[in-house]
Amino acid sequence: MPESEKNGQTGMFTVCAVMHDHASEHSTKSCRLSMLHYRSDLLKMIRTVVLAPLFIFGYQEEKQSVSVDLFTHFEDSQAHPVTSVEITILSRDIQFYTAQLHISANFSGLRYLMFNWPILSAVIGIATNLFFILIVCLLSWYHWDDAEWIGEIKDRYQQIVKTPQRQPPSQLPPSEQKSITDDTVKDEDVEDISSFKDDLGLTS
């Protein structure tokens, strides 16, 4: 805004913002008051004299940047997200060069770092992932390099394979089946005799 007499005489002015969703059914409105920063005539004269060369060559202008905070801690609705913003200055006498709308995300922690420094965050994240992957690869390499545990597994497997497994009687030859049945009969006879002795009280 230019530091003109008209802006100084206008004093405070109102700035309003209305946010709409896609269907313009839900809206949020906010209005704030603002004004130029006051400078006395003596301060204006001193500033003009000191900065006169810059004013002459166009490197400096007699203007002020006025910031108006319209929404604080605003949370957008997921059901009706904001798609458009309407800015209104409620003053016909106010003079200004340009107006800009700034939207600042109020993040904290990791999201704040990723939003404000995306390249640095990406470099740190990729380097951290590569570091842990390298550690896992080194541990795997040293583990597979030690072949003793592989030999132990092979020995155990060979022992399991070489251990003779007792086959069921149906799969044995007739001679072996007969010997097994005879042993079974003898065992049953021994059990009957021992039980008979117990009944007669002849156990020693």
mmCIF file of N, CA and C in Angstrom, residues 108-172:
data_model
loop_
_atom_site.group_PDB
_atom_site.id
_atom_site.type_symbol
_atom_site.label_atom_id
_atom_site.label_comp_id
_atom_site.label_asym_id
_atom_site.label_seq_id
_atom_site.Cartn_x
_atom_site.Cartn_y
_atom_site.Cartn_z
ATOM 1 N N SER A 108 3.708 -29.622 12.727
ATOM 2 C CA SER A 108 4.674 -29.746 13.819
ATOM 3 C C SER A 108 5.398 -31.077 13.684
ATOM 4 N N GLY A 109 6.616 -31.117 14.199
ATOM 5 C CA GLY A 109 7.378 -32.358 14.195
ATOM 6 C C GLY A 109 7.865 -32.743 12.814
ATOM 7 N N LEU A 110 7.697 -34.021 12.493
ATOM 8 C CA LEU A 110 8.196 -34.546 11.222
ATOM 9 C C LEU A 110 7.476 -33.935 10.025
ATOM 10 N N ARG A 111 6.171 -33.706 10.143
ATOM 11 C CA ARG A 111 5.428 -33.107 9.031
ATOM 12 C C ARG A 111 5.902 -31.681 8.752
ATOM 13 N N TYR A 112 6.269 -30.952 9.810
ATOM 14 C CA TYR A 112 6.791 -29.593 9.621
ATOM 15 C C TYR A 112 8.104 -29.627 8.838
ATOM 16 N N LEU A 113 8.997 -30.561 9.184
ATOM 17 C CA LEU A 113 10.268 -30.660 8.472
ATOM 18 C C LEU A 113 10.057 -31.075 7.018
ATOM 19 N N MET A 114 9.159 -32.036 6.779
ATOM 20 C CA MET A 114 8.925 -32.506 5.411
ATOM 21 C C MET A 114 8.242 -31.444 4.561
ATOM 22 N N PHE A 115 7.420 -30.599 5.163
ATOM 23 C CA PHE A 115 6.717 -29.569 4.393
ATOM 24 C C PHE A 115 7.628 -28.382 4.087
ATOM 25 N N ASN A 116 8.427 -27.965 5.049
ATOM 26 C CA ASN A 116 9.262 -26.778 4.866
ATOM 27 C C ASN A 116 10.609 -27.092 4.224
ATOM 28 N N TRP A 117 11.161 -28.268 4.463
ATOM 29 C CA TRP A 117 12.445 -28.663 3.870
ATOM 30 C C TRP A 117 12.287 -30.033 3.215
ATOM 31 N N PRO A 118 11.591 -30.107 2.082
ATOM 32 C CA PRO A 118 11.332 -31.425 1.465
ATOM 33 C C PRO A 118 12.591 -32.101 0.946
ATOM 34 N N ILE A 119 13.519 -31.334 0.350
ATOM 35 C CA ILE A 119 14.724 -31.946 -0.218
ATOM 36 C C ILE A 119 15.606 -32.510 0.888
ATOM 37 N N LEU A 120 15.818 -31.714 1.945
ATOM 38 C CA LEU A 120 16.640 -32.189 3.060
ATOM 39 C C LEU A 120 16.007 -33.408 3.728
ATOM 40 N N SER A 121 14.690 -33.389 3.886
ATOM 41 C CA SER A 121 14.004 -34.536 4.494
ATOM 42 C C SER A 121 14.136 -35.778 3.622
ATOM 43 N N ALA A 122 14.032 -35.593 2.295
ATOM 44 C CA ALA A 122 14.176 -36.739 1.392
ATOM 45 C C ALA A 122 15.582 -37.325 1.460
ATOM 46 N N VAL A 123 16.594 -36.463 1.494
ATOM 47 C CA VAL A 123 17.979 -36.946 1.569
ATOM 48 C C VAL A 123 18.211 -37.714 2.868
ATOM 49 N N ILE A 124 17.745 -37.163 3.988
ATOM 50 C CA ILE A 124 17.933 -37.838 5.277
ATOM 51 C C ILE A 124 17.176 -39.162 5.312
ATOM 52 N N GLY A 125 15.935 -39.177 4.800
ATOM 53 C CA GLY A 125 15.152 -40.413 4.809
ATOM 54 C C GLY A 125 15.775 -41.504 3.952
ATOM 55 N N ILE A 126 16.218 -41.143 2.732
ATOM 56 C CA ILE A 126 16.832 -42.140 1.848
ATOM 57 C C ILE A 126 18.141 -42.649 2.434
ATOM 58 N N ALA A 127 18.948 -41.743 2.993
ATOM 59 C CA ALA A 127 20.215 -42.165 3.593
ATOM 60 C C ALA A 127 19.984 -43.099 4.779
ATOM 61 N N THR A 128 18.971 -42.815 5.589
ATOM 62 C CA THR A 128 18.670 -43.689 6.728
ATOM 63 C C THR A 128 18.239 -45.072 6.266
ATOM 64 N N ASN A 129 17.381 -45.137 5.251
ATOM 65 C CA ASN A 129 16.945 -46.437 4.729
ATOM 66 C C ASN A 129 18.112 -47.231 4.151
ATOM 67 N N LEU A 130 18.974 -46.563 3.392
ATOM 68 C CA LEU A 130 20.133 -47.255 2.831
ATOM 69 C C LEU A 130 21.075 -47.745 3.921
ATOM 70 N N PHE A 131 21.208 -46.985 5.000
ATOM 71 C CA PHE A 131 22.080 -47.386 6.107
ATOM 72 C C PHE A 131 21.580 -48.678 6.749
ATOM 73 N N PHE A 132 20.282 -48.750 7.037
ATOM 74 C CA PHE A 132 19.733 -49.956 7.659
ATOM 75 C C PHE A 132 19.768 -51.146 6.693
ATOM 76 N N ILE A 133 19.528 -50.898 5.408
ATOM 77 C CA ILE A 133 19.624 -51.981 4.429
ATOM 78 C C ILE A 133 21.050 -52.515 4.352
ATOM 79 N N LEU A 134 22.034 -51.622 4.422
ATOM 80 C CA LEU A 134 23.433 -52.045 4.399
ATOM 81 C C LEU A 134 23.770 -52.889 5.621
ATOM 82 N N ILE A 135 23.265 -52.493 6.786
ATOM 83 C CA ILE A 135 23.511 -53.278 8.003
ATOM 84 C C ILE A 135 22.913 -54.676 7.876
ATOM 85 N N VAL A 136 21.686 -54.767 7.361
ATOM 86 C CA VAL A 136 21.042 -56.075 7.184
ATOM 87 C C VAL A 136 21.833 -56.939 6.204
ATOM 88 N N CYS A 137 22.312 -56.342 5.116
ATOM 89 C CA CYS A 137 23.097 -57.105 4.136
ATOM 90 C C CYS A 137 24.406 -57.604 4.738
ATOM 91 N N LEU A 138 25.082 -56.777 5.537
ATOM 92 C CA LEU A 138 26.335 -57.200 6.169
ATOM 93 C C LEU A 138 26.108 -58.332 7.157
ATOM 94 N N LEU A 139 25.071 -58.209 7.983
ATOM 95 C CA LEU A 139 24.770 -59.281 8.930
ATOM 96 C C LEU A 139 24.422 -60.577 8.200
ATOM 97 N N SER A 140 23.665 -60.473 7.120
ATOM 98 C CA SER A 140 23.328 -61.667 6.344
ATOM 99 C C SER A 140 24.573 -62.282 5.715
ATOM 100 N N TRP A 141 25.471 -61.429 5.241
ATOM 101 C CA TRP A 141 26.701 -61.940 4.625
ATOM 102 C C TRP A 141 27.549 -62.691 5.637
ATOM 103 N N TYR A 142 27.767 -62.138 6.820
ATOM 104 C CA TYR A 142 28.557 -62.815 7.843
ATOM 105 C C TYR A 142 27.867 -64.093 8.319
ATOM 106 N N HIS A 143 26.558 -64.074 8.368
ATOM 107 C CA HIS A 143 25.835 -65.260 8.819
ATOM 108 C C HIS A 143 25.957 -66.398 7.810
ATOM 109 N N TRP A 144 25.814 -66.105 6.525
ATOM 110 C CA TRP A 144 25.931 -67.149 5.504
ATOM 111 C C TRP A 144 27.383 -67.550 5.277
ATOM 112 N N ASP A 145 28.322 -66.672 5.594
ATOM 113 C CA ASP A 145 29.728 -67.004 5.423
ATOM 114 C C ASP A 145 30.168 -68.093 6.405
ATOM 115 N N ASP A 146 29.555 -68.152 7.576
ATOM 116 C CA ASP A 146 29.861 -69.182 8.554
ATOM 117 C C ASP A 146 29.083 -70.444 8.181
ATOM 118 N N ALA A 147 29.775 -71.406 7.535
ATOM 119 C CA ALA A 147 29.099 -72.590 6.984
ATOM 120 C C ALA A 147 28.975 -73.728 7.980
ATOM 121 N N GLU A 148 29.366 -73.540 9.239
ATOM 122 C CA GLU A 148 29.278 -74.629 10.205
ATOM 123 C C GLU A 148 27.840 -75.051 10.440
ATOM 124 N N TRP A 149 26.947 -74.078 10.545
ATOM 125 C CA TRP A 149 25.555 -74.426 10.822
ATOM 126 C C TRP A 149 24.916 -75.167 9.648
ATOM 127 N N ILE A 150 25.417 -74.888 8.416
ATOM 128 C CA ILE A 150 24.906 -75.637 7.266
ATOM 129 C C ILE A 150 25.343 -77.096 7.348
ATOM 130 N N GLY A 151 26.630 -77.342 7.752
ATOM 131 C CA GLY A 151 27.093 -78.713 7.917
ATOM 132 C C GLY A 151 26.331 -79.458 8.997
ATOM 133 N N GLU A 152 26.004 -78.760 10.091
ATOM 134 C CA GLU A 152 25.232 -79.405 11.148
ATOM 135 C C GLU A 152 23.853 -79.824 10.649
ATOM 136 N N ILE A 153 23.225 -78.976 9.864
ATOM 137 C CA ILE A 153 21.904 -79.322 9.325
ATOM 138 C C ILE A 153 22.006 -80.528 8.390
ATOM 139 N N LYS A 154 23.075 -80.590 7.576
ATOM 140 C CA LYS A 154 23.246 -81.733 6.682
ATOM 141 C C LYS A 154 23.458 -83.020 7.470
ATOM 142 N N ASP A 155 24.285 -82.966 8.538
ATOM 143 C CA ASP A 155 24.516 -84.155 9.354
ATOM 144 C C ASP A 155 23.234 -84.645 10.005
ATOM 145 N N ARG A 156 22.445 -83.717 10.526
ATOM 146 C CA ARG A 156 21.183 -84.115 11.153
ATOM 147 C C ARG A 156 20.239 -84.748 10.125
ATOM 148 N N TYR A 157 20.215 -84.195 8.946
ATOM 149 C CA TYR A 157 19.346 -84.751 7.904
ATOM 150 C C TYR A 157 19.786 -86.163 7.523
ATOM 151 N N GLN A 158 21.110 -86.376 7.406
ATOM 152 C CA GLN A 158 21.599 -87.706 7.070
ATOM 153 C C GLN A 158 21.306 -88.712 8.177
ATOM 154 N N GLN A 159 21.421 -88.281 9.439
ATOM 155 C CA GLN A 159 21.086 -89.172 10.542
ATOM 156 C C GLN A 159 19.619 -89.569 10.510
ATOM 157 N N ILE A 160 18.757 -88.599 10.204
ATOM 158 C CA ILE A 160 17.328 -88.908 10.137
ATOM 159 C C ILE A 160 17.036 -89.874 8.995
ATOM 160 N N VAL A 161 17.712 -89.673 7.860
ATOM 161 C CA VAL A 161 17.480 -90.553 6.709
ATOM 162 C C VAL A 161 18.006 -91.962 6.971
ATOM 163 N N LYS A 162 19.189 -92.077 7.617
ATOM 164 C CA LYS A 162 19.800 -93.382 7.852
ATOM 165 C C LYS A 162 19.160 -94.135 9.005
ATOM 166 N N THR A 163 18.411 -93.501 9.877
ATOM 167 C CA THR A 163 17.795 -94.185 11.012
ATOM 168 C C THR A 163 16.741 -95.159 10.505
ATOM 169 N N PRO A 164 16.859 -96.474 10.814
ATOM 170 C CA PRO A 164 15.868 -97.448 10.324
ATOM 171 C C PRO A 164 14.538 -97.234 11.009
ATOM 172 N N GLN A 165 13.520 -97.186 10.235
ATOM 173 C CA GLN A 165 12.177 -97.008 10.752
ATOM 174 C C GLN A 165 11.461 -98.351 10.780
ATOM 175 N N ARG A 166 10.813 -98.621 11.868
ATOM 176 C CA ARG A 166 10.086 -99.895 12.030
ATOM 177 C C ARG A 166 8.835 -99.882 11.166
ATOM 178 N N GLN A 167 8.770 -100.892 10.288
ATOM 179 C CA GLN A 167 7.648 -100.966 9.379
ATOM 180 C C GLN A 167 6.481 -101.680 10.039
ATOM 181 N N PRO A 168 5.276 -101.389 9.644
ATOM 182 C CA PRO A 168 4.119 -102.103 10.190
ATOM 183 C C PRO A 168 4.147 -103.566 9.783
ATOM 184 N N PRO A 169 3.526 -104.460 10.557
ATOM 185 C CA PRO A 169 3.585 -105.897 10.259
ATOM 186 C C PRO A 169 3.047 -106.245 8.891
ATOM 187 N N SER A 170 2.100 -105.506 8.381
ATOM 188 C CA SER A 170 1.525 -105.823 7.080
ATOM 189 C C SER A 170 2.519 -105.687 5.945
ATOM 190 N N GLN A 171 3.573 -104.849 6.137
ATOM 191 C CA GLN A 171 4.562 -104.621 5.096
ATOM 192 C C GLN A 171 5.800 -105.502 5.247
ATOM 193 N N LEU A 172 5.873 -106.336 6.285
ATOM 194 C CA LEU A 172 7.031 -107.188 6.502
ATOM 195 C C LEU A 172 6.857 -108.523 5.785
#
